[in-house]
Amino acid sequence: MAARSASVVSGTPDGGLILAGGDFDNPACGGGCGWFARLSGQGSILWQHDLTGADAAGAAALVTLPDGSFVTAGNETVTPALTLQALITKVTAAGSLQWSRTYDETDQSFPGAYSGANFTFNSIQRTSDGGYIASGVADAKFSSGYANVLVVMKLDASGAVQWSNVYYGTNWLSGPAGTSPYPIFQTADGGFVLSGTVQARTYPFENLFFLLKLDAHGSRHI
């Protein structure tokens, strides 16, 4: 039996399902390939596809598009350092890989960024202009020490970065890269809302609900 797991699922326009996860039996990927499958409304597998060339690729979010194609957001493991870099894939309705893009962190990515840090996406939505908005978490290093920062990227229809911003606070910390979801949605005014849970920096280190409103260019609105 193949060792496969599904991490996210979404409906399709014809009443079926799309699954995204990992295939851990494919020798082309040392830590497991990204795996996608399309199911009929009765649960029969219509097709399945492994994303080779990416080590330990995983999907944390999946969006089905009106034409039946879909995009996933997540991460892949970079060897030999075993760090995470953000990953977005676009797959056609027939199961062919249309494109795949990775996004790594460098010293110039944002204040506090450093090369080789963990960076992952955990939410993606299609935007009104046909592109995408994705959110996630990256590692950062400040004078006070290491921290996790929230990342929001606006992408065009092919996954190219149009703008990228990071957000962090003096009294809260986000969850580590790859573990904490921060769903993002476009609002009627063209801006975005990002939500999730953060942890207070001071005792008793409470978990706090976090809500951030951004304008169309990623600037804080409130």
C-alpha positions as semicolon CSV with decimal commas, in nm:
position;residue;x (nm);y (nm);z (nm)
1;M;0,000;0,000;0,000
2;A;0,132;0,342;-0,093
3;A;0,223;0,574;0,194
4;R;0,023;0,884;0,109
5;S;-0,142;1,146;0,325
6;A;-0,379;1,433;0,250
7;S;-0,345;1,762;0,437
8;V;-0,603;1,980;0,258
9;V;-0,918;1,924;0,052
10;S;-1,141;2,144;-0,163
11;G;-1,453;2,097;-0,373
12;T;-1,452;2,118;-0,753
13;P;-1,711;2,285;-0,981
14;D;-1,846;1,941;-1,089
15;G;-1,914;1,826;-0,734
16;G;-1,593;1,630;-0,689
17;L;-1,294;1,684;-0,461
18;I;-0,929;1,783;-0,486
19;L;-0,686;1,643;-0,228
20;A;-0,334;1,769;-0,163
21;G;-0,074;1,608;0,059
22;G;0,236;1,391;0,034
23;D;0,351;1,068;-0,131
24;F;0,630;0,910;0,075
25;D;0,698;0,610;-0,150
26;N;0,828;0,794;-0,456
27;P;1,210;0,758;-0,470
28;A;1,231;1,081;-0,672
29;C;1,177;1,278;-0,349
30;G;1,389;1,185;-0,048
31;G;1,150;1,328;0,210
32;G;0,828;1,271;0,018
33;C;0,676;1,428;-0,294
34;G;0,388;1,668;-0,300
35;W;0,083;1,459;-0,399
36;F;-0,244;1,571;-0,563
37;A;-0,553;1,368;-0,645
38;R;-0,889;1,446;-0,800
39;L;-1,190;1,246;-0,686
40;S;-1,537;1,212;-0,831
41;G;-1,843;1,298;-0,627
42;Q;-1,861;0,927;-0,535
43;G;-1,500;0,920;-0,411
44;S;-1,336;0,742;-0,707
45;I;-0,985;0,862;-0,798
46;L;-0,996;1,026;-1,142
47;W;-0,624;1,109;-1,144
48;Q;-0,332;1,158;-0,908
49;H;-0,001;1,336;-0,954
50;D;0,331;1,358;-0,767
51;L;0,528;1,683;-0,765
52;T;0,882;1,554;-0,819
53;G;1,189;1,772;-0,785
54;A;1,075;1,910;-0,449
55;D;1,189;1,739;-0,130
56;A;0,927;1,694;0,143
57;A;0,687;1,927;-0,037
58;G;0,368;1,990;0,154
59;A;0,044;2,180;0,100
60;A;-0,115;2,377;0,383
61;A;-0,385;2,548;0,173
62;L;-0,567;2,477;-0,152
63;V;-0,795;2,692;-0,367
64;T;-1,002;2,559;-0,656
65;L;-1,047;2,800;-0,949
66;P;-1,358;2,838;-1,167
67;D;-1,205;2,640;-1,457
68;G;-1,136;2,340;-1,230
69;S;-0,765;2,409;-1,193
70;F;-0,624;2,479;-0,849
71;V;-0,336;2,631;-0,658
72;T;-0,176;2,512;-0,337
73;A;0,043;2,694;-0,087
74;G;0,283;2,534;0,158
75;N;0,653;2,462;0,180
76;E;0,933;2,231;0,078
77;T;1,244;2,124;0,265
78;V;1,578;2,258;0,142
79;T;1,863;2,010;0,179
80;P;2,114;1,966;0,331
81;A;2,025;2,249;0,572
82;L;1,673;2,105;0,623
83;T;1,515;2,450;0,628
84;L;1,175;2,536;0,483
85;Q;1,108;2,756;0,184
86;A;0,763;2,865;0,074
87;L;0,606;2,684;-0,221
88;I;0,309;2,753;-0,451
89;T;0,194;2,516;-0,726
90;K;-0,062;2,558;-1,004
91;V;-0,220;2,240;-1,140
92;T;-0,460;2,212;-1,433
93;A;-0,803;2,053;-1,408
94;A;-0,657;1,745;-1,583
95;G;-0,381;1,705;-1,323
96;S;-0,085;1,846;-1,516
97;L;0,157;2,064;-1,325
98;Q;0,123;2,409;-1,485
99;W;0,387;2,584;-1,275
100;S;0,561;2,567;-0,941
101;R;0,742;2,849;-0,761
102;T;0,949;2,857;-0,446
103;Y;1,014;3,163;-0,233
104;D;1,317;3,167;-0,004
105;E;1,434;3,415;0,255
106;T;1,752;3,618;0,201
107;D;1,931;3,885;0,403
108;Q;1,755;4,148;0,191
109;S;1,398;4,011;0,212
110;F;1,290;4,238;0,500
111;P;1,432;4,394;0,817
112;G;1,551;4,107;1,036
113;A;1,558;3,851;0,755
114;Y;1,855;3,621;0,708
115;S;1,952;3,367;0,444
116;G;1,871;3,007;0,524
117;A;1,582;3,087;0,758
118;N;1,250;2,899;0,759
119;F;0,975;3,050;0,549
120;T;0,641;2,890;0,467
121;F;0,294;2,976;0,339
122;N;-0,020;2,849;0,510
123;S;-0,299;3,042;0,333
124;I;-0,375;3,148;-0,023
125;Q;-0,673;3,307;-0,193
126;R;-0,742;3,426;-0,545
127;T;-0,773;3,804;-0,580
128;S;-1,012;4,008;-0,793
129;D;-0,739;4,084;-1,050
130;G;-0,678;3,713;-1,118
131;G;-0,367;3,694;-0,903
132;Y;-0,323;3,558;-0,552
133;I;-0,267;3,673;-0,196
134;A;-0,067;3,439;0,029
135;S;0,024;3,456;0,397
136;G;0,270;3,268;0,611
137;V;0,549;3,290;0,867
138;A;0,923;3,353;0,839
139;D;1,210;3,342;1,087
140;A;1,374;3,673;1,174
141;K;1,665;3,790;1,390
142;F;1,655;4,119;1,579
143;S;1,881;4,276;1,842
144;S;1,649;4,125;2,103
145;G;1,689;3,775;1,956
146;Y;1,515;3,543;1,715
147;A;1,143;3,585;1,639
148;N;0,871;3,476;1,399
149;V;0,715;3,735;1,170
150;L;0,401;3,726;0,957
151;V;0,451;3,751;0,581
152;V;0,198;3,858;0,319
153;M;0,276;3,835;-0,053
154;K;0,070;3,963;-0,345
155;L;0,133;3,750;-0,654
156;D;0,027;3,782;-1,016
157;A;-0,147;3,500;-1,204
158;S;0,185;3,325;-1,271
159;G;0,308;3,348;-0,912
160;A;0,550;3,640;-0,961
161;V;0,578;3,865;-0,655
162;Q;0,409;4,207;-0,693
163;W;0,470;4,311;-0,333
164;S;0,575;4,149;-0,009
165;N;0,538;4,282;0,347
166;V;0,612;4,150;0,697
167;Y;0,438;4,228;1,026
168;Y;0,548;4,184;1,386
169;G;0,477;4,341;1,724
170;T;0,663;4,450;2,033
171;N;0,419;4,267;2,262
172;W;0,335;3,949;2,067
173;L;0,495;3,665;1,874
174;S;0,346;3,464;1,591
175;G;0,365;3,087;1,585
176;P;0,668;2,913;1,427
177;A;0,692;2,868;1,052
178;G;0,493;2,568;0,934
179;T;0,278;2,528;1,246
180;S;0,043;2,824;1,278
181;P;-0,230;2,910;1,023
182;Y;-0,296;3,274;0,938
183;P;-0,581;3,276;0,684
184;I;-0,606;3,582;0,461
185;F;-0,901;3,712;0,257
186;Q;-0,961;3,999;0,018
187;T;-1,222;4,251;0,128
188;A;-1,473;4,445;-0,080
189;D;-1,256;4,759;-0,077
190;G;-0,965;4,571;-0,238
191;G;-0,773;4,534;0,087
192;F;-0,710;4,222;0,292
193;V;-0,784;4,079;0,636
194;L;-0,538;3,848;0,811
195;S;-0,628;3,661;1,130
196;G;-0,493;3,393;1,361
197;T;-0,349;3,338;1,707
198;V;-0,037;3,500;1,851
199;Q;0,131;3,466;2,189
200;A;0,196;3,749;2,432
201;R;0,567;3,813;2,495
202;T;0,522;3,856;2,870
203;Y;0,403;3,626;3,148
204;P;0,162;3,442;3,154
205;F;0,226;3,422;2,775
206;E;-0,140;3,409;2,682
207;N;-0,265;3,313;2,339
208;L;-0,428;3,616;2,179
209;F;-0,665;3,641;1,883
210;F;-0,499;3,848;1,611
211;L;-0,675;4,050;1,338
212;L;-0,497;4,271;1,088
213;K;-0,659;4,487;0,818
214;L;-0,441;4,582;0,521
215;D;-0,500;4,809;0,224
216;A;-0,455;4,692;-0,136
217;H;-0,078;4,747;-0,112
218;G;-0,027;4,570;0,219
219;S;-0,008;4,876;0,444
220;R;-0,176;4,852;0,782
221;H;-0,525;4,994;0,770
222;I;-0,606;4,978;1,143
